[in-house]
Coordinates of C-alpha atoms in Angstrom, one line a residue:
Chain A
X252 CA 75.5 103.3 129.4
X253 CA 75.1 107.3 128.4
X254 CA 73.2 106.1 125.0
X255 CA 70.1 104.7 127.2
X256 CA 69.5 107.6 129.1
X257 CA 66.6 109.6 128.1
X258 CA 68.2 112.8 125.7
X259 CA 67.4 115.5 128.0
X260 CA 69.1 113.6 130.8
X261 CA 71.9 113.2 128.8
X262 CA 71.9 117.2 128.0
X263 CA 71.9 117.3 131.6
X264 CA 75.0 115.7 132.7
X265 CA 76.6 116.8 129.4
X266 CA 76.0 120.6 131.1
X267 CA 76.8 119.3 134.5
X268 CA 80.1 120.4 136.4
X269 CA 81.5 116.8 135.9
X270 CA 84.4 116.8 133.1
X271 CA 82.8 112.9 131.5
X272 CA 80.8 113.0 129.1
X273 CA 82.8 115.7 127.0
X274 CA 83.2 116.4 124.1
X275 CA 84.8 113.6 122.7
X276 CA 81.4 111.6 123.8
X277 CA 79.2 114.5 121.7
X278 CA 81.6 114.4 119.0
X279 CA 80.5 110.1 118.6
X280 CA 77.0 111.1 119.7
X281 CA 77.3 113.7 116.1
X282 CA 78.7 110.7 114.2
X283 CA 75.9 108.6 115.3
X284 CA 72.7 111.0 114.3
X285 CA 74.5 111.9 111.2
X286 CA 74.7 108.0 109.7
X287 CA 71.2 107.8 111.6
X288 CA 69.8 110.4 108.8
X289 CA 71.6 108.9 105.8
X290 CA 69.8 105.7 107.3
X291 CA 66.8 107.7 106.8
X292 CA 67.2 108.5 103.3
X293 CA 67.8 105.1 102.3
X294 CA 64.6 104.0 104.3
X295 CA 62.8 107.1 102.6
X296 CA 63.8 105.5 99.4
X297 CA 64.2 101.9 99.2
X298 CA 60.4 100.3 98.4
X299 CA 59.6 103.5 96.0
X300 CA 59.2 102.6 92.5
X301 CA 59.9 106.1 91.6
X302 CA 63.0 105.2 93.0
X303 CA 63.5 102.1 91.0
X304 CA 66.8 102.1 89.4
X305 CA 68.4 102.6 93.0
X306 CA 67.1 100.1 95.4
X307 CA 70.0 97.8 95.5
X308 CA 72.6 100.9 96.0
X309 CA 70.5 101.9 98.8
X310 CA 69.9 99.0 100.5
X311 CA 73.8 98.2 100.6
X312 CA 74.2 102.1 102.1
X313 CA 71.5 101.2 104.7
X314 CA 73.5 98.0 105.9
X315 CA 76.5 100.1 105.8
X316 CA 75.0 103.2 107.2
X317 CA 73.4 101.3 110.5
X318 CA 76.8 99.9 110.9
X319 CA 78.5 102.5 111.4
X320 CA 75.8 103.8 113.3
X321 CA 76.3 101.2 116.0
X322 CA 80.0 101.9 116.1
X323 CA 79.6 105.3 117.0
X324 CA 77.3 104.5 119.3
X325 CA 79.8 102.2 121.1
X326 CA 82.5 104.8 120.8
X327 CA 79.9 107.4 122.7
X328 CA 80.3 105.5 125.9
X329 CA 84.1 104.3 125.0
X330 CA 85.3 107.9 124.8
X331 CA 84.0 108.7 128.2
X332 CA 85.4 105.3 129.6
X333 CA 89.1 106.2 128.2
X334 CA 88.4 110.1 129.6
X335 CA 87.7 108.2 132.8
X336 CA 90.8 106.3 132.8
X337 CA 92.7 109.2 132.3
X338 CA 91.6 110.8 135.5
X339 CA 92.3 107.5 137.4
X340 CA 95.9 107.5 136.3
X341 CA 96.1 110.8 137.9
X342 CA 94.7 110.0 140.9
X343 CA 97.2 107.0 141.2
X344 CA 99.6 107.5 144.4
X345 CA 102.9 109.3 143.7
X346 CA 104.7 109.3 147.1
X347 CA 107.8 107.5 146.7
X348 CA 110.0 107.0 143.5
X349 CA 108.6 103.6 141.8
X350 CA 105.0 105.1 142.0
X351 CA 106.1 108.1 140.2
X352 CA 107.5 105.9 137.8
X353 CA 104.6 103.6 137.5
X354 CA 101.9 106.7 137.8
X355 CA 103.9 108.1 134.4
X356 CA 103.3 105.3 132.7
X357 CA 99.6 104.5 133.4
X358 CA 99.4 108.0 132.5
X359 CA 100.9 107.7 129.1
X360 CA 98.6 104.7 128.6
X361 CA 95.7 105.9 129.0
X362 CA 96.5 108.9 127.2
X363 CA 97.1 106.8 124.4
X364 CA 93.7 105.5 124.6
X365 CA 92.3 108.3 124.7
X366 CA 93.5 109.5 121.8
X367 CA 93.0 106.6 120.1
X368 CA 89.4 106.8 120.5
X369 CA 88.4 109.8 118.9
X370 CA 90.8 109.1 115.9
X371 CA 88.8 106.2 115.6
X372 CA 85.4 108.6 114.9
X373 CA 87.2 110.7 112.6
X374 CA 87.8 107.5 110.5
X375 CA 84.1 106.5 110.9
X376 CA 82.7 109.7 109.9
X377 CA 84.8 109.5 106.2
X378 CA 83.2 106.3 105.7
X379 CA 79.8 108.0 106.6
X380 CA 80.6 111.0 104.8
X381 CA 81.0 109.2 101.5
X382 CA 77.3 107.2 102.4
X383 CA 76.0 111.1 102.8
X384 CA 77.0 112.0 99.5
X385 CA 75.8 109.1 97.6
X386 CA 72.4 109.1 99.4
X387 CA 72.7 112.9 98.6
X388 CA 72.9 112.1 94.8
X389 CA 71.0 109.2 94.4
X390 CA 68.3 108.9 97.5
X391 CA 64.7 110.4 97.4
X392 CA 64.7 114.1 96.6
X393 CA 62.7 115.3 99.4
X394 CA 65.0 114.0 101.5
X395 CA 67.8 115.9 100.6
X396 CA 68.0 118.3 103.1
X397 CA 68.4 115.5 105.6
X398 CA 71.5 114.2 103.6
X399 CA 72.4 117.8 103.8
X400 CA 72.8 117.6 107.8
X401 CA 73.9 114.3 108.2
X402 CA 77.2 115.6 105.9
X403 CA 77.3 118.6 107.7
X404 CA 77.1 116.5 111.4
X405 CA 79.6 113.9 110.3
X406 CA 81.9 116.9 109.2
X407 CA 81.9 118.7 113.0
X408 CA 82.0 115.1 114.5
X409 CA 85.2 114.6 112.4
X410 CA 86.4 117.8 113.6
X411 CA 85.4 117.8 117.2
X412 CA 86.8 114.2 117.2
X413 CA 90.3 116.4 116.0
X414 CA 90.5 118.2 118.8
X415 CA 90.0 115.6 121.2
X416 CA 92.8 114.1 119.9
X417 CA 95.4 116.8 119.3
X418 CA 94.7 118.0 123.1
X419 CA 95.5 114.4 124.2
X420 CA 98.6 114.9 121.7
X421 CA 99.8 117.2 123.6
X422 CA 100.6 115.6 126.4
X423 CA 102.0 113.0 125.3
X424 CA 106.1 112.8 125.5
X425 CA 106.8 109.6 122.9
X426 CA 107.3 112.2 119.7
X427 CA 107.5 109.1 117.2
X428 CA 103.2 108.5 118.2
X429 CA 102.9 112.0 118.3
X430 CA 104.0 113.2 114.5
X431 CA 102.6 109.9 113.1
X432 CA 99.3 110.6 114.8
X433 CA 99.0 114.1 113.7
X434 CA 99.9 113.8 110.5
X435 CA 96.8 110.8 110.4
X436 CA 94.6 114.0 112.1
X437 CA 95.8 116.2 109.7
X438 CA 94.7 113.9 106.5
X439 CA 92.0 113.2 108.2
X440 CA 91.2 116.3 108.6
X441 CA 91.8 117.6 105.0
X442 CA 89.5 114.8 103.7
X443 CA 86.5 115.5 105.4
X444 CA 86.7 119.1 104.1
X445 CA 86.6 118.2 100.8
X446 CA 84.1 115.7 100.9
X447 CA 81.7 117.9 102.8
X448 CA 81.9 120.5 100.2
X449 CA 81.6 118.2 97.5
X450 CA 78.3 116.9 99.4
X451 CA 77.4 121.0 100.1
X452 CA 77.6 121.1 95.9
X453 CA 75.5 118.0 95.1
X454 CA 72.8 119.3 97.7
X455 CA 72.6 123.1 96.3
X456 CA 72.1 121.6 92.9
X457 CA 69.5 119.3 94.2
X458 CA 67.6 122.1 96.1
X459 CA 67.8 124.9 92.9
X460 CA 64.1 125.3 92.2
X461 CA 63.7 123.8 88.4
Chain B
X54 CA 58.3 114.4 123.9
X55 CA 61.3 113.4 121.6
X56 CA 63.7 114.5 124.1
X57 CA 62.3 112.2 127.1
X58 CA 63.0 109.1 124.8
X59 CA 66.5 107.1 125.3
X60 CA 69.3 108.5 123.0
X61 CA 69.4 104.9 121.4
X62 CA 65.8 105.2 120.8
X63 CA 65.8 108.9 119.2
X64 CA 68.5 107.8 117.2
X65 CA 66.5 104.4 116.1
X66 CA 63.5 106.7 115.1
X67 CA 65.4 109.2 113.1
X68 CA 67.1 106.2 111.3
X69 CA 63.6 105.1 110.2
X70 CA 61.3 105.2 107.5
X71 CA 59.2 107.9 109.0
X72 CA 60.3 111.2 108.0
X73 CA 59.9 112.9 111.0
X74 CA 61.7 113.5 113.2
X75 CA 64.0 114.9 110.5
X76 CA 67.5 116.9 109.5
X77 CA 65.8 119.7 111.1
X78 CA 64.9 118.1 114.9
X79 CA 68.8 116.8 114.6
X80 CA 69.8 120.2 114.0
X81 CA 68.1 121.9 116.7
X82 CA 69.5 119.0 119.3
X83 CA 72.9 119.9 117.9
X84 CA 72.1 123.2 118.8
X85 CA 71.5 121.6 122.6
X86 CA 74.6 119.8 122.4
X87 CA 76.7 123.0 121.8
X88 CA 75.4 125.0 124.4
X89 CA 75.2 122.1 126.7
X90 CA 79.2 121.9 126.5
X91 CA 79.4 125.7 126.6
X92 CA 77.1 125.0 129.7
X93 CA 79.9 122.4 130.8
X94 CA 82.9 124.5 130.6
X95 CA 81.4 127.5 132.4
X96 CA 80.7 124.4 135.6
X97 CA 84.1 123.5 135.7
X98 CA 85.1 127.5 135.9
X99 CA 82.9 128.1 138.6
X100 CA 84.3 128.0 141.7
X101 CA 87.6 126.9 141.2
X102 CA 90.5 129.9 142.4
X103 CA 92.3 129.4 139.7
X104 CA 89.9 131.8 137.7
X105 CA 88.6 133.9 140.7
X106 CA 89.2 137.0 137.6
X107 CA 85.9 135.4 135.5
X108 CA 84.1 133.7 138.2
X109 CA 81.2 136.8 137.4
X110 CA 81.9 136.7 133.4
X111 CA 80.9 132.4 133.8
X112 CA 77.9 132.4 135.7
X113 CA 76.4 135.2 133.6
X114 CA 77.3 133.1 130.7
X115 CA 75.9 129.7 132.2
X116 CA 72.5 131.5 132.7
X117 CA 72.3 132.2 129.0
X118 CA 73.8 129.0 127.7
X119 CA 71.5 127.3 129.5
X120 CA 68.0 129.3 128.7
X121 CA 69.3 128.6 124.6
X122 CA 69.4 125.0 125.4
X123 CA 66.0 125.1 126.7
X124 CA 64.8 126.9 124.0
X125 CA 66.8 124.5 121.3
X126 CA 65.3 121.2 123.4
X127 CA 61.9 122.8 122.7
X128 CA 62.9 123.1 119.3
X129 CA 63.5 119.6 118.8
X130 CA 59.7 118.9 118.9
X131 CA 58.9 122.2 117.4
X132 CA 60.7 121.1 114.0
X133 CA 58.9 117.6 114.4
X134 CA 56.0 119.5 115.0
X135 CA 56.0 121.5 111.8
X136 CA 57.2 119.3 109.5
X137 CA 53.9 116.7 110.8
X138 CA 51.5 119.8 110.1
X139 CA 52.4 120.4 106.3
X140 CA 52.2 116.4 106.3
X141 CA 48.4 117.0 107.4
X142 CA 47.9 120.2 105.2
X143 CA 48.9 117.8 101.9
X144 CA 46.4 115.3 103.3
X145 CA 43.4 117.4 103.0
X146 CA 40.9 116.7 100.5
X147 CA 41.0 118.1 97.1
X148 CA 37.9 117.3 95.3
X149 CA 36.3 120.5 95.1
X150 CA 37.6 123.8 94.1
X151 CA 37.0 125.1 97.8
X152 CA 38.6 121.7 99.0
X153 CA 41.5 122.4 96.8
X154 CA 41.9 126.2 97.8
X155 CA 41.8 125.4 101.4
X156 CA 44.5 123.0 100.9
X157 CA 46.9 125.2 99.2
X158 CA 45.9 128.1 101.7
X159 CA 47.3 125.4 104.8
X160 CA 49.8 123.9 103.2
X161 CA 51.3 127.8 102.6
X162 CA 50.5 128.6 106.3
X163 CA 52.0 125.3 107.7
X164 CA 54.9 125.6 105.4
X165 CA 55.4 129.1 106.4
X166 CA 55.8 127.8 109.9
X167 CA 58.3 125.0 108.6
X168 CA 60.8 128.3 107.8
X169 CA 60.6 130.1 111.1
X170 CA 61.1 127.4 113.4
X171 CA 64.8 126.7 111.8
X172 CA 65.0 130.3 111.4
X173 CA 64.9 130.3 114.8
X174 CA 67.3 127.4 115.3
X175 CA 69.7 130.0 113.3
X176 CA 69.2 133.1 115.6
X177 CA 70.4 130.9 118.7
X178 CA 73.2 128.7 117.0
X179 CA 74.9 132.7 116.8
X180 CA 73.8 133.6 120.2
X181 CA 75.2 130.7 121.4
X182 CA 78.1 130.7 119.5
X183 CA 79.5 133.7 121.0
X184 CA 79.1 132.4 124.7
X185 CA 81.3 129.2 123.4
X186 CA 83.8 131.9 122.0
X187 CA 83.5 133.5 125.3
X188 CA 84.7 130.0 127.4
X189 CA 87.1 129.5 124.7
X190 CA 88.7 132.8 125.4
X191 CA 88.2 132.7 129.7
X192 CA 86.7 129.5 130.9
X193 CA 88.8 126.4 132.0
X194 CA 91.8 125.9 129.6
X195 CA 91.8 122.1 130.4
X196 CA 88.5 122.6 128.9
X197 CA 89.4 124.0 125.7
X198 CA 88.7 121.3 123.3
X199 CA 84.7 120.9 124.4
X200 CA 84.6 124.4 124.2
X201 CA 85.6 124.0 120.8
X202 CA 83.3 121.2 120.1
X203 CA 80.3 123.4 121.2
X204 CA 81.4 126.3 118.8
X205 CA 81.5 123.0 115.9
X206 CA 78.7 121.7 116.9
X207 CA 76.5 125.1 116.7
X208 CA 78.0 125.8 113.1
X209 CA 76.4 122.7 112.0
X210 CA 73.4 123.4 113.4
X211 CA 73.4 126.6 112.0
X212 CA 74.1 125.3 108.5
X213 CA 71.5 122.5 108.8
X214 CA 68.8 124.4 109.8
X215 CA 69.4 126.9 107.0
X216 CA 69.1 123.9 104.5
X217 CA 65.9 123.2 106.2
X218 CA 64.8 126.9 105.8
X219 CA 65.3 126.8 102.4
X220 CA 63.7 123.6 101.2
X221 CA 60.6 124.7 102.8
X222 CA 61.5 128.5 101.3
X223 CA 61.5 126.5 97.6
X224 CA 58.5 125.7 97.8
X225 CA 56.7 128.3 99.0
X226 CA 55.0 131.0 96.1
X227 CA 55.1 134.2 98.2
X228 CA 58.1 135.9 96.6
X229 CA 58.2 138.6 99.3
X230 CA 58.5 136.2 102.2
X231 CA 61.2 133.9 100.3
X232 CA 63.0 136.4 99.1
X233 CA 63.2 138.1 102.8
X234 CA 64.2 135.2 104.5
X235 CA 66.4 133.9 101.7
X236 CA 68.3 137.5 102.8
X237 CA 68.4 136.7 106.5
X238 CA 69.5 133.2 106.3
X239 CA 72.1 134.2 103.7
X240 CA 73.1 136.6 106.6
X241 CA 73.1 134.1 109.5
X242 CA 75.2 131.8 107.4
X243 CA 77.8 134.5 106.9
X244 CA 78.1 135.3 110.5
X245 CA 77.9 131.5 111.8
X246 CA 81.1 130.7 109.5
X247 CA 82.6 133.9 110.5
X248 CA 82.1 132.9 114.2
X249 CA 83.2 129.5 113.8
X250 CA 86.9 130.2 112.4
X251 CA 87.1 133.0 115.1
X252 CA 86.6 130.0 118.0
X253 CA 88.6 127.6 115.7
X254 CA 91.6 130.5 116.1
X255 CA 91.0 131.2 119.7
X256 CA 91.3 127.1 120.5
X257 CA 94.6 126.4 118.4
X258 CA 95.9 129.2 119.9
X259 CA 94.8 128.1 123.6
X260 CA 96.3 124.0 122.6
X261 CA 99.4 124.8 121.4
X262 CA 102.1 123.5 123.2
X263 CA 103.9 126.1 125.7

């Protein structure tokens, strides 16, 4: 598993000539440290009586928060699994007529996969996104910087997520998959936007000296 | 060392009640992911006849990307680092009038510190982001989309470690020093964002379908 190797070892092969982990993997690997921070805002908050009125909103983003946390950490090591996949459908034999055939199709497969994977992360990092902005609003004050950069991670995790799928997109010959799928990325896309701007405006207010 | 500990480890630490490490470690390791894939894409150039024309252009820019991940993996601590030393500044006595000078005196110093070490963070995210333009532009086309994901991931690690600058900058009394580095982190911001859509254009360009 990528996730128990020490971080620099992970930089490591990440900067290697070998194509797995990518992108795709960081992209996860973004969504994970970004719900890991709003994590930390809750954990920053929760047992504060300053904090008083919000400790049952923040214990509820926690549980939701590590969640997704996990998930992302699954899909760290899934994304470089379907990238693998990929490859080994390409390496199948294509000598005679039936293996074409049958090499096209585990192609296409796996290709499917692997675009499946990242759209996944996208979908994650809304539902962290909208954990960001709450902990944003209501979590310990300090601590609203960190908010601030677990928004801004889950936003270039959705993105870089985007782009792992639209380059498996265009490969792909089954055009039915291909508009409904990038018209999901598209949405997708337009959502996170917006929310990470809305979270960009509660965290400027928040940070205006008083 | 935060970077020798597993990835599943970091990310259990930062999801923790301690506040350190923080939004700002997570934004310099951002920083190391980006220029890790930039890293990545310039290794799967190298040495392949396909792109004998940039072979020259791709090492030169591996050596770089990989001296600014070094110097973001050292930031990593360096942020955790800081942010523990104006911890230890607000812990000092504060009985006495010297006591309580002494205090503020350290808490300004380690505070000040707090600022430059994101600032820094800044300064490479653009350095960095032009060598992922650069394999955006020339490196691997199979590659496109991690190129991409380093030039993402660098704009939100320039953007979170300017919300980290100016927390610290808010509280800080020196009008001279805020107001200068409010200036140059207004100023990095602009040319991060600019940087970012410039790569964004370059990859859609470089994935659409021929």
């Amino acid at each position: 598993m990528l996730v128990t190797k020490p971080v620099n070892q992970f930089l490591d092969e990440l900067a290697s000539s070998s194509p797995a982990p990518g992108g795709g993997s960081v992209a996860a690997l973004a969504g994970a440290l970004g719900a890991a921070l709003t994590s930390m805002v809750c954990n920053l908050t929760i047992g504060k009586k300053k904090y008083a009125g919000v400790q049952d909103e923040m214990k509820a983003i926690l549980v939701q928060a590590e969640d997704l946390r996990a998930q992302f950490t699954r899909l760290v090591d899934r994304d470089t699994e379907a990238f693998n996949k990929v490859m080994e459908a390409f390496s199948l034999p294509k000598d005679t007529e039936p293996q074409i055939a049958l090499r096209r199709a585990a192609i296409n497969e796996a290709t499917k996969e692997a675009t499946l994977v990242p759209l996944e992360v996208m979908k994650h990092c809304i539902d962290a996104m909208a954990l960001a902005q709450e902990v944003a609003a209501n979590g310990n004050p300090n601590s609203v910087s960190d908010a601030g950069v677990s928004a801004l991670l889950l936003h270039a995790a959705c993105e870089g997520a985007a782009l792992n799928v639209r380059i498996n997109l265009s490969s792909l010959a089954d055009s039915e998959f291909v508009g409904w799928k990038s018209d999901e990325v598209d949405s997708l896309q337009k959502t996170s936007k917006m929310m990470v701007e809305e979270a960009m405006e509660i965290i400027a207010e928040k940070m205006e000296p008083r």
